[in-house]
Structures are given as structure tokens and as C-alpha cells.
């Protein structure tokens, strides 16, 4: 996320150790955040007003519940589901915002540029 932000001309905000991320967001006012569902849940419970600058949240790392996605969307936050792999340096597939299929919480979208995707049999053999 950090490298992609910088490559596209954006800025990356990283929370200092020990400081709640919601405080950092309140001051830095980012427009995009990359979170796991638990972090999004905590943000929405903590103080949704501090998220006023957030337009889009990339959510990965675990399944996103329909209820949590709905809560965020009612605040005007676009939810974009993602899929990543530690060995691929994180995110490799992302739902396309505005795509009707992206509204399903189980959709992660097509592979990002540079990450060829292939669906194979469960055995793992081609």
C-alpha cells in the first residue's frame, strides 16, 4: 500500500507506534485506508466522525461481513474488497469500485497489473 501510494503521487500515513490510528487519521485526513475488517469495525465503533475524510477503504485479510460493509457505506465510505498474499508483498487482486459485482462482500476482483492470475483445480496441478 505504501509503495503504490507513493508511486501514484499520493502520500502514505503510518501510525507511530503506540498511537491509535484513528487519532492519526483525524489529523492527517487521508482519503483512502487499507484495513482488515476488525480495524474497520473498531473505527466505526470508536468515533465515525474522525473518518469524515475517508472516501474509500480497501478491506482484506479476512472475510468482510455484509453488516460491516453496510455500516461503512451508510457513512458514504466506498468499500473495496481485496485479496493479498504475504509472499507477493500484499495486495494482488482488488474489486473495481462502481462495478456492480464489487458490491458483493465475497468478490475480490481481477488481479492488479503485474500479477497474472489463474484459476486451477483444487489439487494444485495444472
CSV table of N, CA and C in Angstrom, one decimal:
chain,number,residue,atom,x,y,z
A,1,UNK,N,0.8,-1.2,0.0
A,1,UNK,CA,0.0,0.0,0.0
A,1,UNK,C,0.9,1.3,0.0
A,2,UNK,N,1.9,1.2,0.8
A,2,UNK,CA,2.8,2.4,0.9
A,2,UNK,C,3.4,2.7,-0.5
A,3,UNK,N,4.0,1.7,-1.1
A,3,UNK,CA,4.7,1.9,-2.4
A,3,UNK,C,3.7,2.3,-3.5
A,4,UNK,N,2.5,1.7,-3.5
A,4,UNK,CA,1.5,2.1,-4.5
A,4,UNK,C,1.1,3.5,-4.3
A,5,UNK,N,0.9,3.9,-3.1
A,5,UNK,CA,0.5,5.3,-2.8
A,5,UNK,C,1.6,6.3,-3.3
A,6,UNK,N,2.8,6.0,-3.0
A,6,UNK,CA,3.9,6.9,-3.4
A,6,UNK,C,4.1,6.9,-4.9
A,7,UNK,N,4.0,5.7,-5.5
A,7,UNK,CA,4.1,5.6,-7.0
A,7,UNK,C,3.1,6.4,-7.7
A,8,UNK,N,1.9,6.5,-7.2
A,8,UNK,CA,0.8,7.2,-7.8
A,8,UNK,C,0.7,8.7,-7.5
A,9,UNK,N,1.7,9.1,-6.7
A,9,UNK,CA,1.8,10.6,-6.4
A,9,UNK,C,1.1,10.9,-5.1
A,10,UNK,N,0.6,9.9,-4.4
A,10,UNK,CA,-0.1,10.2,-3.1
A,10,UNK,C,0.9,10.2,-2.0
A,11,UNK,N,0.3,10.3,-0.8
A,11,UNK,CA,1.1,10.3,0.4
A,11,UNK,C,0.7,9.1,1.2
A,12,UNK,N,1.6,8.6,2.0
A,12,UNK,CA,1.3,7.5,2.9
A,12,UNK,C,1.4,7.9,4.3
A,13,UNK,N,0.4,7.6,5.1
A,13,UNK,CA,0.4,8.0,6.5
A,13,UNK,C,0.5,6.7,7.4
A,14,UNK,N,1.5,6.6,8.2
A,14,UNK,CA,1.7,5.5,9.0
A,14,UNK,C,1.6,5.9,10.5
A,15,UNK,N,0.8,5.1,11.2
A,15,UNK,CA,0.6,5.5,12.6
A,15,UNK,C,1.9,5.2,13.4
A,16,UNK,N,2.4,6.2,14.2
A,16,UNK,CA,3.5,6.0,15.1
A,16,UNK,C,3.2,4.9,16.1
A,17,UNK,N,4.2,4.1,16.5
A,17,UNK,CA,4.0,3.0,17.5
A,17,UNK,C,3.3,3.6,18.7
A,18,UNK,N,2.2,2.9,19.1
A,18,UNK,CA,1.6,3.2,20.4
A,18,UNK,C,0.5,4.3,20.2
A,19,UNK,N,0.4,4.9,19.1
A,19,UNK,CA,-0.6,6.0,18.9
A,19,UNK,C,-1.8,5.4,18.1
A,20,UNK,N,-3.0,5.5,18.6
A,20,UNK,CA,-4.2,5.0,17.9
A,20,UNK,C,-4.3,5.6,16.5
A,21,UNK,N,-4.5,4.7,15.6
A,21,UNK,CA,-4.6,5.1,14.2
A,21,UNK,C,-5.7,6.1,13.9
A,22,UNK,N,-6.8,6.0,14.7
A,22,UNK,CA,-7.9,6.9,14.5
A,22,UNK,C,-7.5,8.3,14.8
A,23,UNK,N,-6.6,8.5,15.7
A,23,UNK,CA,-6.1,9.9,16.0
A,23,UNK,C,-5.3,10.4,14.9
A,24,UNK,N,-4.4,9.5,14.3
A,24,UNK,CA,-3.6,9.9,13.1
A,24,UNK,C,-4.5,10.3,12.0
A,25,UNK,N,-5.5,9.5,11.7
A,25,UNK,CA,-6.5,9.8,10.6
A,25,UNK,C,-7.2,11.1,10.8
A,26,UNK,N,-7.6,11.4,12.1
A,26,UNK,CA,-8.2,12.7,12.4
A,26,UNK,C,-7.4,13.9,12.0
A,27,UNK,N,-6.1,13.8,12.2
A,27,UNK,CA,-5.2,14.9,11.9
A,27,UNK,C,-4.7,14.9,10.5
A,28,UNK,N,-4.4,13.8,9.9
A,28,UNK,CA,-3.8,13.7,8.5
A,28,UNK,C,-4.9,13.8,7.4
A,29,UNK,N,-6.1,13.4,7.7
A,29,UNK,CA,-7.2,13.4,6.8
A,29,UNK,C,-7.0,12.7,5.5
A,30,UNK,N,-6.6,11.4,5.5
A,30,UNK,CA,-6.4,10.7,4.3
A,30,UNK,C,-7.7,10.4,3.7
A,31,UNK,N,-7.7,10.1,2.4
A,31,UNK,CA,-9.0,9.8,1.6
A,31,UNK,C,-9.1,8.3,1.4
A,32,UNK,N,-8.0,7.5,1.5
A,32,UNK,CA,-8.1,6.0,1.3
A,32,UNK,C,-7.4,5.4,2.5
A,33,UNK,N,-8.0,4.3,2.9
A,33,UNK,CA,-7.3,3.5,4.0
A,33,UNK,C,-7.4,2.0,3.6
A,34,UNK,N,-6.4,1.3,4.0
A,34,UNK,CA,-6.3,-0.2,3.8
A,34,UNK,C,-6.4,-0.8,5.2
A,35,UNK,N,-7.5,-1.6,5.4
A,35,UNK,CA,-7.7,-2.2,6.7
A,35,UNK,C,-8.2,-3.6,6.7
A,36,UNK,N,-8.0,-4.3,7.8
A,36,UNK,CA,-8.7,-5.6,7.9
A,36,UNK,C,-10.0,-5.3,8.5
A,37,UNK,N,-11.0,-6.2,8.4
A,37,UNK,CA,-12.3,-6.0,8.9
A,37,UNK,C,-12.4,-5.6,10.4
A,38,UNK,N,-11.6,-6.2,11.2
A,38,UNK,CA,-11.6,-5.8,12.7
A,38,UNK,C,-11.2,-4.4,12.9
A,39,UNK,N,-10.2,-3.9,12.1
A,39,UNK,CA,-9.9,-2.4,12.2
A,39,UNK,C,-11.0,-1.5,11.8
A,40,UNK,N,-11.7,-1.9,10.7
A,40,UNK,CA,-12.8,-1.1,10.2
A,40,UNK,C,-13.9,-1.1,11.3
A,41,UNK,N,-14.2,-2.3,11.9
A,41,UNK,CA,-15.2,-2.4,12.9
A,41,UNK,C,-14.9,-1.5,14.1
A,42,UNK,N,-13.7,-1.5,14.5
A,42,UNK,CA,-13.2,-0.6,15.7
A,42,UNK,C,-13.3,0.8,15.3
A,43,UNK,N,-12.9,1.2,14.1
A,43,UNK,CA,-13.0,2.6,13.7
A,43,UNK,C,-14.5,3.1,13.8
A,44,UNK,N,-15.4,2.3,13.2
A,44,UNK,CA,-16.8,2.7,13.2
A,44,UNK,C,-17.4,2.8,14.6
A,45,UNK,N,-16.9,1.9,15.5
A,45,UNK,CA,-17.4,2.0,16.8
A,45,UNK,C,-16.8,3.1,17.6
A,46,UNK,N,-15.6,3.4,17.4
A,46,UNK,CA,-14.8,4.4,18.1
A,46,UNK,C,-15.3,5.8,18.0
A,47,UNK,N,-15.2,6.3,16.8
A,47,UNK,CA,-15.7,7.7,16.5
A,47,UNK,C,-15.8,7.9,15.0
A,48,UNK,N,-16.9,7.6,14.4
A,48,UNK,CA,-17.1,7.7,13.0
A,48,UNK,C,-16.8,9.1,12.4
A,49,UNK,N,-16.9,10.1,13.3
A,49,UNK,CA,-16.7,11.5,12.8
A,49,UNK,C,-15.2,11.7,12.4
A,50,UNK,N,-14.3,10.9,13.0
A,50,UNK,CA,-12.9,11.1,12.6
A,50,UNK,C,-12.6,10.5,11.2
A,51,UNK,N,-13.6,9.8,10.7
A,51,UNK,CA,-13.4,9.1,9.4
A,51,UNK,C,-14.0,10.0,8.3
A,52,UNK,N,-14.3,11.2,8.5
A,52,UNK,CA,-15.0,12.1,7.6
A,52,UNK,C,-14.2,12.2,6.3
A,53,UNK,N,-12.9,12.2,6.3
A,53,UNK,CA,-12.1,12.4,5.1
A,53,UNK,C,-12.0,11.1,4.3
A,54,UNK,N,-12.3,10.0,4.9
A,54,UNK,CA,-12.1,8.7,4.2
A,54,UNK,C,-13.2,8.5,3.2
A,55,UNK,N,-12.8,8.3,1.9
A,55,UNK,CA,-13.7,8.1,0.8
A,55,UNK,C,-13.8,6.6,0.5
A,56,UNK,N,-12.7,5.9,0.6
A,56,UNK,CA,-12.6,4.5,0.2
A,56,UNK,C,-11.8,3.7,1.2
A,57,UNK,N,-12.2,2.5,1.5
A,57,UNK,CA,-11.5,1.6,2.4
A,57,UNK,C,-11.3,0.3,1.6
A,58,UNK,N,-10.0,0.0,1.5
A,58,UNK,CA,-9.6,-1.3,0.9
A,58,UNK,C,-9.7,-2.3,2.1
A,59,UNK,N,-10.4,-3.3,2.0
A,59,UNK,CA,-10.6,-4.3,3.1
A,59,UNK,C,-10.1,-5.7,2.6
A,60,UNK,N,-9.2,-6.2,3.4
A,60,UNK,CA,-8.6,-7.6,3.1
A,60,UNK,C,-8.2,-8.2,4.3
A,61,UNK,N,-7.6,-9.4,4.2
A,61,UNK,CA,-7.1,-10.1,5.4
A,61,UNK,C,-8.1,-11.1,6.0
A,62,UNK,N,-9.4,-10.9,5.8
A,62,UNK,CA,-10.4,-11.7,6.3
A,62,UNK,C,-11.7,-11.4,5.6
A,63,UNK,N,-12.7,-12.3,5.7
A,63,UNK,CA,-14.0,-12.0,5.1
A,63,UNK,C,-14.7,-10.8,5.7
A,64,UNK,N,-15.2,-10.0,4.8
A,64,UNK,CA,-16.0,-8.8,5.2
A,64,UNK,C,-17.4,-9.2,5.4
A,65,UNK,N,-18.0,-8.9,6.5
A,65,UNK,CA,-19.4,-9.2,6.7
A,65,UNK,C,-20.3,-8.2,6.0
A,66,UNK,N,-21.5,-8.6,5.6
A,66,UNK,CA,-22.4,-7.8,5.0
A,66,UNK,C,-22.8,-6.6,5.9
A,67,UNK,N,-23.0,-6.9,7.1
A,67,UNK,CA,-23.4,-5.8,8.1
A,67,UNK,C,-22.3,-4.7,8.2
A,68,UNK,N,-21.1,-5.1,8.3
A,68,UNK,CA,-20.0,-4.2,8.5
A,68,UNK,C,-19.9,-3.3,7.2
A,69,UNK,N,-20.0,-4.0,6.0
A,69,UNK,CA,-19.9,-3.2,4.8
A,69,UNK,C,-21.0,-2.2,4.7
A,70,UNK,N,-22.2,-2.6,5.1
A,70,UNK,CA,-23.4,-1.7,5.1
A,70,UNK,C,-23.2,-0.5,6.0
A,71,UNK,N,-22.7,-0.8,7.2
A,71,UNK,CA,-22.4,0.3,8.2
A,71,UNK,C,-21.5,1.4,7.6
A,72,UNK,N,-20.4,0.9,6.9
A,72,UNK,CA,-19.5,1.9,6.3
A,72,UNK,C,-20.1,2.6,5.2
A,73,UNK,N,-20.8,1.9,4.3
A,73,UNK,CA,-21.5,2.5,3.2
A,73,UNK,C,-22.5,3.6,3.6
A,74,UNK,N,-23.2,3.4,4.7
A,74,UNK,CA,-24.2,4.4,5.1
A,74,UNK,C,-23.5,5.7,5.6
A,75,UNK,N,-22.2,5.6,5.8
A,75,UNK,CA,-21.4,6.8,6.2
A,75,UNK,C,-20.8,7.4,4.9
A,76,UNK,N,-21.1,6.9,3.7
A,76,UNK,CA,-20.5,7.4,2.5
A,76,UNK,C,-19.2,6.8,2.1
A,77,UNK,N,-18.7,5.8,2.8
A,77,UNK,CA,-17.4,5.2,2.5
A,77,UNK,C,-17.6,4.1,1.5
A,78,UNK,N,-16.8,4.2,0.4
A,78,UNK,CA,-16.8,3.1,-0.6
A,78,UNK,C,-16.0,1.9,0.0
A,79,UNK,N,-16.5,0.7,-0.1
A,79,UNK,CA,-15.8,-0.4,0.4
A,79,UNK,C,-15.3,-1.2,-0.8
A,80,UNK,N,-14.0,-1.5,-0.8
A,80,UNK,CA,-13.4,-2.2,-1.9
A,80,UNK,C,-12.7,-3.4,-1.3
A,81,UNK,N,-13.2,-4.6,-1.7
A,81,UNK,CA,-12.6,-5.8,-1.1
A,81,UNK,C,-11.3,-6.2,-1.9
A,82,UNK,N,-10.4,-6.7,-1.2
A,82,UNK,CA,-9.1,-7.0,-1.8
A,82,UNK,C,-8.6,-8.4,-1.4
A,83,UNK,N,-7.7,-8.9,-2.1
A,83,UNK,CA,-7.0,-10.2,-1.7
A,83,UNK,C,-5.5,-10.0,-1.9
A,84,UNK,N,-4.8,-10.5,-0.9
A,84,UNK,CA,-3.4,-10.4,-1.0
A,84,UNK,C,-2.7,-11.6,-0.4
A,85,UNK,N,-1.4,-11.7,-0.6
A,85,UNK,CA,-0.5,-12.7,-0.2
A,85,UNK,C,0.7,-12.1,0.4
A,86,UNK,N,1.2,-12.6,1.5
A,86,UNK,CA,2.4,-12.1,2.1
A,86,UNK,C,3.6,-12.3,1.2
A,87,UNK,N,3.6,-13.5,0.5
A,87,UNK,CA,4.7,-13.7,-0.4
A,87,UNK,C,4.7,-12.9,-1.7
A,88,UNK,N,3.6,-12.2,-1.9
A,88,UNK,CA,3.5,-11.3,-3.1
A,88,UNK,C,3.6,-9.8,-2.7
A,89,UNK,N,4.0,-9.6,-1.5
A,89,UNK,CA,4.1,-8.2,-0.9
A,89,UNK,C,2.8,-7.6,-0.9
A,90,UNK,N,1.8,-8.3,-0.4
A,90,UNK,CA,0.5,-7.8,-0.1
A,90,UNK,C,-0.5,-8.0,-1.2
A,91,UNK,N,-1.3,-6.9,-1.5
A,91,UNK,CA,-2.4,-6.9,-2.4
A,91,UNK,C,-2.1,-7.4,-3.8
A,92,UNK,N,-2.9,-8.4,-4.3
A,92,UNK,CA,-2.7,-8.8,-5.7
A,92,UNK,C,-4.0,-8.8,-6.5
A,93,UNK,N,-5.2,-8.6,-5.8
A,93,UNK,CA,-6.4,-8.5,-6.6
A,93,UNK,C,-7.3,-7.5,-5.8
A,94,UNK,N,-8.1,-6.7,-6.6
A,94,UNK,CA,-8.9,-5.7,-6.0
A,94,UNK,C,-10.2,-5.6,-6.7
A,95,UNK,N,-11.3,-5.5,-6.0
A,95,UNK,CA,-12.6,-5.2,-6.7
A,95,UNK,C,-12.6,-3.9,-7.3
A,96,UNK,N,-13.3,-3.7,-8.4
A,96,UNK,CA,-13.3,-2.4,-9.1
A,96,UNK,C,-14.5,-1.5,-8.5
A,97,UNK,N,-14.1,-0.4,-7.9
A,97,UNK,CA,-15.2,0.4,-7.3
A,97,UNK,C,-16.2,0.8,-8.4
A,98,UNK,N,-17.5,0.8,-8.1
A,98,UNK,CA,-18.5,1.1,-9.1
A,98,UNK,C,-19.0,-0.1,-9.9
A,99,UNK,N,-18.2,-1.2,-9.9
A,99,UNK,CA,-18.7,-2.4,-10.6
A,99,UNK,C,-19.8,-3.0,-9.8
A,100,UNK,N,-20.9,-3.4,-10.4
A,100,UNK,CA,-22.0,-4.0,-9.7
A,100,UNK,C,-21.6,-5.2,-8.9
A,101,UNK,N,-20.7,-6.0,-9.5
A,101,UNK,CA,-20.2,-7.2,-8.8
A,101,UNK,C,-19.4,-6.9,-7.6
A,102,UNK,N,-18.8,-5.7,-7.5
A,102,UNK,CA,-17.9,-5.4,-6.4
A,102,UNK,C,-18.8,-5.1,-5.1
A,103,UNK,N,-20.1,-5.0,-5.3
A,103,UNK,CA,-20.9,-4.8,-4.1
A,103,UNK,C,-21.1,-6.1,-3.3
A,104,UNK,N,-20.7,-7.2,-3.8
A,104,UNK,CA,-20.7,-8.5,-3.1
A,104,UNK,C,-19.5,-8.6,-2.2
A,105,UNK,N,-19.7,-8.9,-0.9
A,105,UNK,CA,-18.6,-8.9,0.0
A,105,UNK,C,-17.6,-10.0,-0.3
A,106,UNK,N,-18.0,-11.0,-1.0
A,106,UNK,CA,-17.1,-12.1,-1.3
A,106,UNK,C,-16.4,-11.9,-2.7
A,107,UNK,N,-16.5,-10.8,-3.3
A,107,UNK,CA,-15.8,-10.5,-4.6
A,107,UNK,C,-14.5,-9.8,-4.3
A,108,UNK,N,-13.4,-10.2,-4.9
A,108,UNK,CA,-12.2,-9.5,-4.7
A,108,UNK,C,-11.7,-8.9,-6.0
A,109,UNK,N,-12.3,-9.2,-7.1
A,109,UNK,CA,-12.0,-8.6,-8.4
A,109,UNK,C,-10.8,-9.2,-9.1
A,110,UNK,N,-10.4,-8.5,-10.2
A,110,UNK,CA,-9.3,-9.0,-11.0
A,110,UNK,C,-7.9,-8.8,-10.4
A,111,UNK,N,-6.9,-9.5,-10.9
A,111,UNK,CA,-5.6,-9.3,-10.4
A,111,UNK,C,-5.1,-7.9,-10.8
A,112,UNK,N,-4.3,-7.3,-10.0
A,112,UNK,CA,-3.6,-6.0,-10.4
A,112,UNK,C,-2.6,-6.2,-11.5
A,113,UNK,N,-2.3,-5.1,-12.2
A,113,UNK,CA,-1.2,-5.2,-13.2
A,113,UNK,C,0.0,-5.8,-12.6
A,114,UNK,N,0.6,-6.7,-13.3
A,114,UNK,CA,1.9,-7.3,-12.9
A,114,UNK,C,1.7,-8.6,-12.1
A,115,UNK,N,0.4,-8.9,-11.8
A,115,UNK,CA,0.1,-10.2,-11.1
A,115,UNK,C,-0.8,-11.0,-11.9
A,116,UNK,N,-0.2,-11.9,-12.8
A,116,UNK,CA,-1.0,-12.8,-13.6
A,116,UNK,C,-1.9,-13.7,-12.7
A,117,UNK,N,-3.1,-13.8,-13.0
A,117,UNK,CA,-4.0,-14.7,-12.2
A,117,UNK,C,-4.4,-15.9,-13.0
A,118,UNK,N,-4.6,-17.0,-12.3
A,118,UNK,CA,-5.1,-18.2,-13.0
A,118,UNK,C,-5.9,-19.0,-12.0
A,119,UNK,N,-7.0,-19.5,-12.4
A,119,UNK,CA,-7.8,-20.4,-11.5
A,119,UNK,C,-7.5,-21.8,-11.9
A,120,UNK,N,-7.1,-22.7,-11.0
A,120,UNK,CA,-6.8,-24.1,-11.3
A,120,UNK,C,-7.6,-25.0,-10.4
A,121,UNK,N,-7.3,-26.3,-10.7
A,121,UNK,CA,-8.1,-27.3,-9.9
A,121,UNK,C,-7.6,-27.3,-8.4
A,122,UNK,N,-8.4,-27.8,-7.5
A,122,UNK,CA,-8.1,-27.8,-6.1
A,122,UNK,C,-6.8,-28.6,-5.8
A,123,UNK,N,-6.5,-29.6,-6.7
A,123,UNK,CA,-5.3,-30.4,-6.4
A,123,UNK,C,-4.0,-29.5,-6.6
A,124,UNK,N,-4.2,-28.4,-7.2
A,124,UNK,CA,-3.0,-27.5,-7.5
A,124,UNK,C,-2.2,-27.9,-8.7
A,125,UNK,N,-2.6,-29.0,-9.3
A,125,UNK,CA,-1.9,-29.4,-10.5
A,125,UNK,C,-2.6,-28.9,-11.8
A,126,UNK,N,-1.8,-28.4,-12.7
A,126,UNK,CA,-2.4,-27.8,-13.9
A,126,UNK,C,-2.9,-28.9,-14.9
